[in-house]
XYZ file of C-alpha atoms in Angstrom:
657
model
C 26.751 90.135 129.423
C 29.238 91.997 131.519
C 32.132 93.607 130.298
C 35.090 94.253 132.565
C 37.128 97.127 131.577
C 41.019 97.572 132.140
C 40.315 99.712 135.308
C 37.924 97.258 136.534
C 34.674 98.948 135.737
C 32.101 96.900 134.443
C 29.810 97.694 131.451
C 26.246 95.628 131.111
C 24.520 95.037 128.045
C 21.502 92.943 127.166
C 22.516 92.022 123.366
C 25.651 91.501 121.703
C 27.443 94.094 120.416
C 30.864 94.689 118.411
C 34.082 95.935 119.987
C 33.641 99.210 118.188
C 30.325 100.022 119.277
C 31.682 99.318 123.236
C 34.248 101.737 122.612
C 31.846 104.144 121.105
C 29.340 103.821 124.173
C 32.497 104.540 126.517
C 33.307 107.768 124.806
C 33.290 109.022 121.051
C 36.738 110.104 121.508
C 37.943 106.660 122.478
C 36.275 105.120 119.628
C 37.821 107.351 117.111
C 41.083 106.605 118.771
C 40.534 102.972 118.808
C 42.653 100.553 116.552
C 41.862 97.045 118.134
C 41.427 95.513 121.445
C 42.126 92.910 123.772
C 39.667 89.954 124.884
C 40.646 87.953 127.496
C 44.455 89.057 126.694
C 43.930 88.280 123.029
C 44.071 90.741 120.177
C 41.048 90.997 118.274
C 39.574 93.367 115.507
C 37.358 96.467 116.303
C 34.557 94.462 114.602
C 34.427 91.575 116.616
C 31.233 90.815 117.908
C 31.181 90.064 121.840
C 28.186 88.149 122.927
C 29.025 86.848 126.576
C 31.152 88.029 129.797
C 34.804 89.152 128.966
C 37.531 91.417 130.071
C 38.005 93.751 127.454
C 40.746 96.538 126.454
C 40.473 99.137 123.942
C 43.957 99.599 122.221
C 44.930 102.761 120.760
C 48.044 103.888 118.659
C 49.902 104.494 122.024
C 49.770 101.007 122.483
C 51.829 98.334 120.713
C 49.097 96.205 119.169
C 47.186 99.144 118.200
C 49.832 100.810 116.404
C 50.499 97.233 114.836
C 47.312 97.544 113.610
C 47.378 100.867 112.413
C 50.530 100.289 110.386
C 48.851 96.761 109.107
C 46.210 99.325 107.667
C 48.796 101.273 105.981
C 50.218 98.394 104.262
C 46.872 97.859 103.081
C 46.551 101.386 101.509
C 50.130 100.797 100.001
C 48.943 97.976 98.270
C 45.884 99.346 96.902
C 47.879 102.571 95.582
C 50.444 100.057 94.021
C 47.807 98.346 92.063
C 46.360 101.543 91.042
C 49.570 102.780 89.900
C 50.573 99.348 88.609
C 48.058 97.230 87.847
C 49.649 94.685 86.572
C 51.608 93.925 89.972
C 51.001 90.741 91.833
C 50.294 90.918 95.449
C 51.919 88.750 98.392
C 52.235 89.577 101.787
C 52.264 93.123 103.686
C 52.657 92.818 107.557
C 53.113 95.398 110.152
C 57.039 95.277 111.951
C 58.378 97.059 114.907
C 59.545 99.915 112.715
C 56.480 100.191 110.699
C 55.426 97.816 107.860
C 56.533 96.233 104.244
C 54.806 94.683 101.480
C 56.163 92.407 98.994
C 55.195 92.931 95.494
C 55.820 90.666 92.395
C 57.387 93.702 90.093
C 60.184 95.212 88.744
C 62.471 97.409 91.190
C 60.645 100.294 92.657
C 62.592 103.916 92.354
C 62.605 106.931 94.699
C 60.540 108.675 92.031
C 57.884 105.619 92.170
C 57.672 105.731 96.120
C 56.938 109.549 96.140
C 53.969 108.819 93.448
C 52.786 105.813 95.798
C 52.732 108.303 98.654
C 50.838 111.125 96.767
C 48.269 108.174 95.967
C 48.152 106.705 99.455
C 47.259 110.226 100.373
C 44.679 110.324 97.839
C 43.174 107.081 99.070
C 43.484 108.063 102.898
C 41.312 111.411 102.260
C 38.510 109.419 100.561
C 38.391 107.379 103.898
C 36.712 104.249 102.707
C 35.680 101.877 105.139
C 37.607 98.601 105.954
C 35.057 95.801 106.136
C 35.797 92.217 106.810
C 34.370 89.474 105.034
C 34.587 85.565 104.948
C 34.216 82.920 101.926
C 34.373 79.226 102.029
C 37.674 77.715 100.842
C 36.992 77.070 97.289
C 35.032 80.624 96.910
C 38.345 82.309 98.449
C 40.577 80.873 95.940
C 37.881 81.612 93.036
C 37.818 85.254 94.117
C 41.789 85.374 94.134
C 42.320 83.513 90.726
C 39.657 86.098 88.879
C 41.817 88.777 90.310
C 45.037 87.147 89.044
C 46.636 86.917 92.575
C 48.534 83.475 92.266
C 50.309 84.246 95.456
C 47.050 84.746 97.171
C 45.819 81.464 96.164
C 48.845 79.514 97.197
C 48.502 81.218 100.831
C 44.706 80.113 100.889
C 45.746 76.484 99.566
C 48.330 76.135 102.463
C 45.970 77.203 105.159
C 44.577 74.451 107.410
C 41.278 72.719 106.204
C 39.129 74.270 109.182
C 40.436 77.736 108.920
C 38.509 80.710 108.421
C 39.344 82.561 105.194
C 38.966 86.298 105.993
C 39.083 89.344 103.557
C 39.069 93.079 103.766
C 37.705 95.541 101.541
C 38.402 99.015 101.034
C 36.408 100.510 98.398
C 37.205 98.604 95.168
C 40.080 97.090 96.855
C 40.428 93.773 98.604
C 43.003 91.628 100.083
C 43.352 88.291 101.783
C 43.788 89.022 105.276
C 43.155 87.725 109.278
C 43.466 91.486 110.332
C 43.117 93.159 112.774
C 42.721 96.662 111.016
C 41.254 100.074 111.526
C 37.577 100.998 110.970
C 38.560 103.356 108.110
C 41.612 104.530 105.934
C 41.448 107.971 107.860
C 43.207 106.580 110.891
C 46.739 106.268 108.970
C 47.394 109.917 109.310
C 50.714 110.260 109.267
C 53.236 107.786 107.336
C 56.095 107.729 105.144
C 57.552 105.179 102.827
C 61.273 104.543 103.640
C 62.814 102.353 100.943
C 62.623 99.591 98.921
C 64.843 96.429 98.239
C 64.537 92.971 96.962
C 63.408 90.221 98.792
C 62.215 86.198 98.280
C 58.693 84.440 98.090
C 58.295 83.171 101.514
C 62.011 84.119 102.306
C 63.093 81.104 100.305
C 66.147 82.211 97.899
C 64.748 79.261 95.256
C 61.678 81.038 94.951
C 60.553 84.273 93.036
C 62.377 87.351 93.267
C 59.867 89.938 94.782
C 60.282 93.619 95.467
C 59.761 94.983 98.941
C 58.561 98.352 99.985
C 59.096 99.589 103.662
C 57.323 102.215 105.187
C 56.391 103.809 108.697
C 53.196 105.170 110.193
C 51.893 106.976 113.337
C 48.463 108.480 114.335
C 50.174 111.911 114.518
C 52.603 114.086 112.354
C 54.912 114.881 115.460
C 55.521 111.190 116.099
C 56.578 110.737 112.409
C 58.672 113.607 112.323
C 60.520 112.588 115.373
C 60.982 108.895 114.102
C 62.387 110.283 110.516
C 64.741 112.461 112.527
C 65.946 109.391 114.551
C 65.821 107.174 111.134
C 68.242 109.633 109.770
C 70.787 109.324 112.641
C 70.312 105.732 112.233
C 71.385 105.825 108.478
C 74.220 107.900 109.240
C 75.488 105.284 111.749
C 74.902 102.335 109.220
C 78.613 100.950 108.983
C 77.892 100.757 105.152
C 77.701 104.342 104.903
C 79.964 105.062 107.853
C 82.437 102.816 107.122
C 82.845 103.862 103.544
C 83.410 107.517 104.594
C 85.876 106.962 107.188
C 88.067 104.381 104.612
C 87.528 101.663 106.484
C 86.680 99.487 103.553
C 85.085 99.288 100.060
C 83.590 97.274 97.203
C 84.270 97.072 94.029
C 81.535 95.620 91.411
C 84.802 93.725 89.054
C 85.991 92.080 92.249
C 82.410 90.818 93.268
C 79.329 91.200 95.664
C 79.977 90.200 99.424
C 83.781 90.488 99.315
C 84.634 93.844 100.702
C 88.314 95.317 100.405
C 89.555 96.147 103.710
C 91.369 99.473 103.729
C 94.354 100.173 105.801
C 92.288 101.638 108.703
C 89.982 98.990 108.766
C 92.674 96.333 108.230
C 94.514 97.757 111.099
C 91.484 97.619 113.142
C 90.907 93.948 112.569
C 94.679 93.197 112.799
C 94.352 94.688 116.426
C 91.533 92.401 117.202
C 92.936 89.447 115.857
C 96.199 89.890 117.961
C 94.211 90.280 120.855
C 92.186 87.230 120.646
C 95.203 84.891 119.339
C 96.887 86.206 122.562
C 94.288 85.880 124.701
C 93.382 82.426 123.688
C 96.877 80.529 123.311
C 98.373 82.314 126.691
C 95.325 82.788 128.947
C 92.903 79.986 127.895
C 94.938 76.985 126.823
C 94.465 76.934 122.841
C 96.880 75.173 120.322
C 96.914 77.072 117.115
C 96.498 75.564 113.967
C 96.711 76.697 110.316
C 94.921 74.605 107.798
C 94.082 74.670 104.171
C 91.242 77.071 102.744
C 89.817 74.424 100.246
C 89.428 70.420 100.188
C 88.522 67.733 98.343
C 84.434 66.670 98.418
C 85.507 63.589 100.344
C 86.208 65.467 103.275
C 82.635 67.193 103.551
C 80.829 63.767 102.669
C 82.325 62.303 105.503
C 81.251 65.377 107.752
C 77.841 65.688 106.183
C 78.164 69.234 104.778
C 78.006 67.857 101.176
C 74.564 66.859 101.645
C 73.486 69.185 104.087
C 75.221 72.375 103.321
C 76.436 71.882 99.628
C 74.258 74.665 98.005
C 76.052 77.083 100.644
C 79.505 76.183 99.284
C 81.921 77.110 96.361
C 82.458 74.321 94.422
C 85.003 73.453 91.768
C 84.524 70.654 89.213
C 81.785 68.341 88.093
C 81.478 65.380 90.000
C 80.265 63.303 87.001
C 83.405 64.486 84.916
C 86.356 65.119 87.126
C 87.885 62.786 89.142
C 88.260 65.120 92.031
C 86.005 67.743 93.194
C 87.255 70.442 95.541
C 85.242 73.419 97.424
C 86.130 76.140 99.202
C 85.837 75.656 103.171
C 82.661 76.989 104.644
C 84.054 76.068 108.362
C 87.261 74.676 109.955
C 85.935 71.632 111.833
C 86.580 68.616 109.621
C 90.413 69.907 109.064
C 90.862 70.288 112.725
C 89.716 66.704 113.413
C 92.601 65.347 111.315
C 95.316 67.398 113.256
C 93.380 65.587 116.245
C 93.706 62.253 114.472
C 97.363 62.548 113.606
C 98.455 60.942 116.831
C 96.723 58.814 119.523
C 95.400 60.343 122.115
C 94.932 59.197 125.727
C 92.199 60.580 128.443
C 95.139 62.493 130.038
C 95.875 64.475 126.346
C 92.172 65.882 126.896
C 90.756 68.675 126.397
C 92.514 69.548 123.172
C 91.637 73.087 122.631
C 92.117 74.012 118.725
C 91.804 77.269 117.659
C 92.555 79.049 114.223
C 92.023 82.597 112.627
C 90.282 81.091 109.882
C 89.277 82.633 106.323
C 85.731 80.810 105.248
C 83.838 80.979 102.208
C 79.928 80.661 101.765
C 77.947 81.182 98.875
C 75.401 83.318 100.226
C 72.592 84.790 98.060
C 73.026 88.278 96.519
C 69.897 89.650 98.185
C 71.484 89.092 101.514
C 74.907 91.185 101.035
C 75.326 93.937 103.118
C 78.392 96.002 104.221
C 80.338 93.595 106.192
C 77.817 91.991 107.997
C 77.054 89.658 105.382
C 79.651 88.617 103.063
C 80.927 85.875 100.997
C 84.365 85.559 102.247
C 85.136 86.434 105.837
C 87.279 85.530 109.170
C 86.688 84.215 112.157
C 88.263 83.493 115.680
C 87.252 79.579 115.197
C 88.106 76.948 117.535
C 87.540 73.388 118.396
C 87.631 71.398 121.596
C 87.812 67.862 121.595
C 87.006 66.634 124.883
C 86.124 63.649 127.310
C 82.504 63.255 127.867
C 83.107 64.307 131.834
C 84.605 67.432 130.719
C 82.074 68.804 128.321
C 79.794 70.920 130.385
C 82.804 72.715 132.430
C 84.531 73.339 128.987
C 81.393 74.623 127.505
C 80.938 77.077 130.433
C 84.412 78.232 129.919
C 83.725 78.596 126.448
C 80.848 81.036 127.149
C 83.012 82.602 129.775
C 85.550 83.357 126.785
C 82.685 84.986 124.732
C 81.574 87.003 127.851
C 85.121 88.261 128.649
C 85.213 89.556 125.252
C 82.449 91.118 124.765
C 82.874 93.089 128.127
C 86.322 94.016 126.696
C 84.708 95.136 123.375
C 82.299 97.174 125.721
C 79.044 95.466 123.989
C 78.176 92.958 126.844
C 74.640 94.956 127.303
C 73.821 94.707 123.668
C 73.241 91.085 122.938
C 70.850 88.308 123.458
C 71.513 84.497 124.139
C 69.635 82.069 122.049
C 69.419 78.265 122.631
C 69.034 77.018 119.142
C 67.273 73.793 118.784
C 66.683 70.957 116.243
C 63.277 71.196 114.301
C 61.704 67.342 115.078
C 59.171 68.190 112.523
C 62.156 68.611 110.044
C 64.137 65.417 110.303
C 66.020 65.157 107.121
C 67.852 68.676 108.092
C 69.600 66.826 110.704
C 71.507 63.997 111.503
C 71.548 61.865 114.494
C 68.939 60.359 116.684
C 66.246 62.405 118.572
C 67.217 61.150 122.174
C 70.753 62.283 121.645
C 69.003 65.878 120.264
C 67.326 66.517 123.606
C 69.710 65.479 125.973
C 72.203 67.658 124.588
C 69.805 70.777 124.369
C 68.936 69.918 128.071
C 72.343 70.096 128.884
C 73.147 73.551 127.363
C 69.716 74.436 129.087
C 70.789 73.937 132.396
C 73.943 75.252 131.779
C 72.692 78.857 130.961
C 70.069 78.538 134.006
C 73.269 77.689 136.332
C 75.239 80.389 134.891
C 71.984 82.358 135.246
C 72.022 83.940 131.847
C 68.565 85.104 130.292
C 67.888 83.304 126.949
C 65.210 82.489 124.260
C 64.873 79.218 122.617
C 64.810 78.945 118.694
C 63.513 75.950 117.153
C 65.047 74.871 113.850
C 67.756 76.994 114.062
C 70.654 74.477 115.204
C 73.048 73.308 112.923
C 72.335 70.039 111.201
C 74.820 68.235 113.630
C 74.366 69.907 117.062
C 72.106 72.343 119.407
C 73.874 75.838 120.160
C 74.285 78.963 121.992
C 73.999 81.753 119.674
C 74.739 85.225 120.787
C 73.074 87.921 119.217
C 73.123 91.411 118.337
C 71.093 93.843 116.464
C 72.418 96.213 113.735
C 71.139 100.130 113.785
C 68.316 99.008 111.660
C 67.147 96.461 114.162
C 67.987 93.488 112.558
C 69.554 90.553 114.529
C 72.827 88.836 113.545
C 74.561 86.214 115.359
C 78.178 87.718 116.529
C 79.209 84.394 118.674
C 78.328 81.032 118.351
C 79.155 78.170 120.891
C 77.862 74.660 119.768
C 77.517 71.510 121.475
C 78.284 68.392 119.207
C 77.873 64.637 120.031
C 77.650 63.411 116.980
C 80.722 64.073 114.449
C 83.223 62.311 116.255
C 81.611 58.933 115.189
C 81.496 60.025 111.787
C 85.381 60.936 111.609
C 86.290 57.872 113.877
C 87.633 60.144 116.567
C 88.771 58.374 119.850
C 90.988 58.442 122.850
C 92.245 55.710 124.927
C 90.333 55.818 128.382
C 92.036 54.524 131.880
C 91.199 50.818 131.046
C 92.888 51.018 127.702
C 89.623 51.283 125.480
C 88.903 53.679 122.690
C 85.845 55.840 123.429
C 84.472 58.630 121.252
C 85.126 62.510 122.714
C 82.815 65.009 122.613
C 83.324 68.219 120.309
C 82.473 72.012 120.702
C 82.374 74.242 118.263
C 82.938 77.928 119.235
C 83.987 81.421 118.399
C 85.497 83.633 121.048
C 84.683 87.008 119.039
C 83.159 85.749 116.091
C 83.651 86.881 112.733
C 86.141 90.062 112.614
C 84.420 91.676 109.735
C 80.721 91.588 111.179
C 82.374 92.783 114.767
C 84.145 95.830 112.437
C 80.746 96.620 111.600
C 78.953 95.755 114.821
C 81.765 98.028 116.358
C 81.520 101.166 113.923
C 77.759 101.604 114.518
C 77.997 101.083 118.333
C 80.484 103.949 118.842
C 79.874 105.783 115.463
C 83.313 105.422 114.381
C 84.767 106.982 117.729
C 86.461 103.662 118.662
C 88.136 103.075 122.079
C 91.718 104.022 121.944
C 93.214 100.825 121.762
C 91.052 99.923 118.496
C 91.689 103.257 116.731
C 94.021 103.013 113.791
C 95.329 106.537 114.646
C 95.539 107.187 118.154
C 97.199 110.440 118.268
C 97.693 113.376 115.829
C 100.469 115.719 116.698
C 99.485 119.182 115.356
C 102.636 121.780 115.158
C 101.307 125.303 114.924
C 103.850 126.021 111.994
C 106.488 124.282 110.002
C 108.827 126.195 112.317
C 107.819 123.299 114.998
C 107.988 119.926 112.606
C 111.188 118.944 114.037
C 109.589 118.962 117.514
C 106.613 116.963 116.193
C 108.536 114.565 114.735
C 110.730 114.094 117.747
C 107.509 113.814 119.828
C 105.780 111.291 117.247
C 109.110 108.883 117.428
C 108.883 108.784 121.116
C 105.360 107.707 121.340
C 105.905 105.019 118.385
C 108.996 103.462 120.341
C 106.021 102.870 122.815
C 103.713 101.242 120.563
C 101.340 104.230 119.935
C 99.563 104.645 116.589
C 100.761 108.441 115.846
C 100.865 110.594 112.816
C 102.025 114.131 112.226
C 99.614 117.002 110.280
C 102.598 118.767 108.809
C 99.977 120.888 106.281
C 100.420 124.760 106.260
C 96.982 124.797 107.615
C 95.805 127.226 110.527
C 95.826 125.247 113.829
C 92.301 125.799 114.302
C 91.497 124.027 110.402
C 94.127 121.168 111.853
C 91.884 120.300 115.118
C 88.480 120.521 113.188
C 90.024 118.042 111.017
C 91.157 115.534 113.549
C 87.783 115.969 115.711
C 86.362 114.931 112.089
C 88.510 112.161 111.574
C 87.278 110.748 115.108
C 91.074 110.890 116.457
C 91.206 110.236 120.248
C 94.193 112.278 121.213
C 95.417 115.655 119.599
C 98.809 116.874 120.594
C 99.310 120.742 119.899
C 102.947 121.859 119.922
C 104.317 125.080 119.322
C 107.060 127.434 120.759
C 106.186 127.012 124.389
C 106.011 123.574 124.239
C 109.240 122.855 122.171
C 110.933 125.139 124.860
C 109.359 122.913 127.846
C 109.406 119.759 126.439
C 105.723 119.078 126.891
C 102.564 118.874 124.810
C 99.042 120.561 124.637
C 96.566 117.469 124.763
C 93.205 117.916 123.257
C 91.284 114.679 123.476
C 87.719 113.271 122.298
C 87.025 112.559 125.987
C 87.589 115.823 128.156
C 88.426 118.416 125.329
C 91.368 120.603 126.050
C 93.066 118.746 129.056
C 96.152 121.095 128.828
C 99.779 120.829 128.928
C 101.349 117.799 130.183
C 105.069 116.370 129.895
C 105.339 113.702 126.871
C 106.337 111.170 129.378
C 103.124 111.604 131.378
C 101.095 111.589 128.261
C 102.943 108.685 126.812
C 102.454 106.723 130.346
C 98.653 107.556 130.387
C 97.887 106.585 126.483
C 99.787 103.315 127.143
C 98.011 102.424 130.172
C 94.605 103.000 128.294
C 95.831 100.909 125.320
C 97.072 98.613 127.760
C 93.906 97.784 129.779
C 91.822 98.357 126.717
C 89.946 100.889 129.013
C 86.660 102.482 127.213
C 86.646 106.369 128.183
C 83.010 107.863 128.066
C 82.548 110.912 125.622
C 82.127 113.456 128.289
C 82.243 116.506 126.200
C 80.436 117.426 122.760
C 82.428 120.420 121.485
C 80.806 122.155 118.509
C 82.912 122.021 115.025
C 83.143 125.639 114.567
C 84.376 126.055 118.632
C 87.187 124.017 117.669
C 89.628 126.349 116.958
């Protein structure tokens, strides 16, 4: 047989060989570094036997797939360590992920002390260097093996496998785990690892199933790579809005108020107010929207018409019992049914369309407690929501305009390069989740696909991510940990107008069903604040800062001049404060830098005599003296245009005096 290698060279063998043996034949060093391989482009285990002509590429930890195999092996080492220290634990799954690996266990929460003990046990296992041996079993024998080991989750996984699926296991010493691989040849290949955290999870990601404990870790082939990653990870944690936002006093949470119900503090509230006023003025004055204000709750009757009661009730806060109470109410999880009745309040002709309704909507969703995180996943939130009621012939153009508005908002915020676009489609294999006929779904999805292609927007297609009444474009962004969240949505709805008996009168005097676009222009304000906090590490663009200028008098003698400067800036709409503390000017400057203030104006005798200010900024450091008029015009222009200035100077704190 002929084996064609990556460089084009060919190895010939008279008999079948394992991938590992071929690697060993090429070089001992390659065999030692090998993690898995590609055979004709398919990832395979090193134990795979090659018995015919193939294209073969040996993969090491320098390759994405090779590093994944190393980390997968590390997850098995973790599982063995957990079973050694906590024999009663039940195993579930433990894959590799982009940042390392995790393993889910049916067990009580793990403490940091537990993780430290597990790391020590993992080192002991790795040092022993047990070989990982792959074996397969017939279905019933595989089930019996896992039943004997008291692993009910593994039994469930086996039972769910197709009848003809090969059921494979890996053994390392006395530890055996159900797994398809690939894995390293022995545990010693895991040379550098760290258990980073633990958290709650659900079996198979279903909140109705067992609560599990997930241990996260990472692994590399070299200690230096691990140290570099951990330093990076420490920086990531410092940028986490959940940490940074609390330190900056943007928001806080209180147990007695409830999980997922954050309190926006004055600084955070000011940023969201700025965003909200910008979006409302933008939509109303430039994009032709009409503003509505609708109730925060409604009777269940409304949600039964829309279909939310049947398809979304578990995600709603419901008041009352349908069997006992005459009327049952629920807090609104979305605004669309309310705005439909604004539309229906008067008869519309084809000349009245499109009707573009927008609302700054406070919504409520009964998110699971395990999903709560800072401002990104909450139970009460506010969004820049809108619904467009359009004629069918207007649908494509209006949909494009909604995408254009979303793109404009992203560009203004400086995050347009940080997002990905997704066509979220229905799942025809899960019909009960959706309303409407298959041909309607396929037609609307094709429309969206063509729009994205025409606009030359790269996108992915996600099956099963559509809302129950229509496909959509989701614009997603990753947080500092790499988790993707939806920031903006534009949705095509050809179904709900029928359920609400919405119509317009066409040119012939006939009643015609309109189409509906559900959209957000910027999305959820709380989630956007979290995103921007992480993006800018708290150093927001000047127009968004809750404190844009801090005036620093050198001594109390210049407080009056500082107050005059502040008053003049306030008249121009600048958010300004005066630091009147009896502290040295160097200390005040350091404090302002730590508070991430865009501009500091130092004032003393010379500034007071000449009517000027000494400007220091986050952007250029010492910008020198400027007249108050010049500085005011400069910062007002920056705020008006929403300019995003680059940080071109990195002054050390100790040099700021």
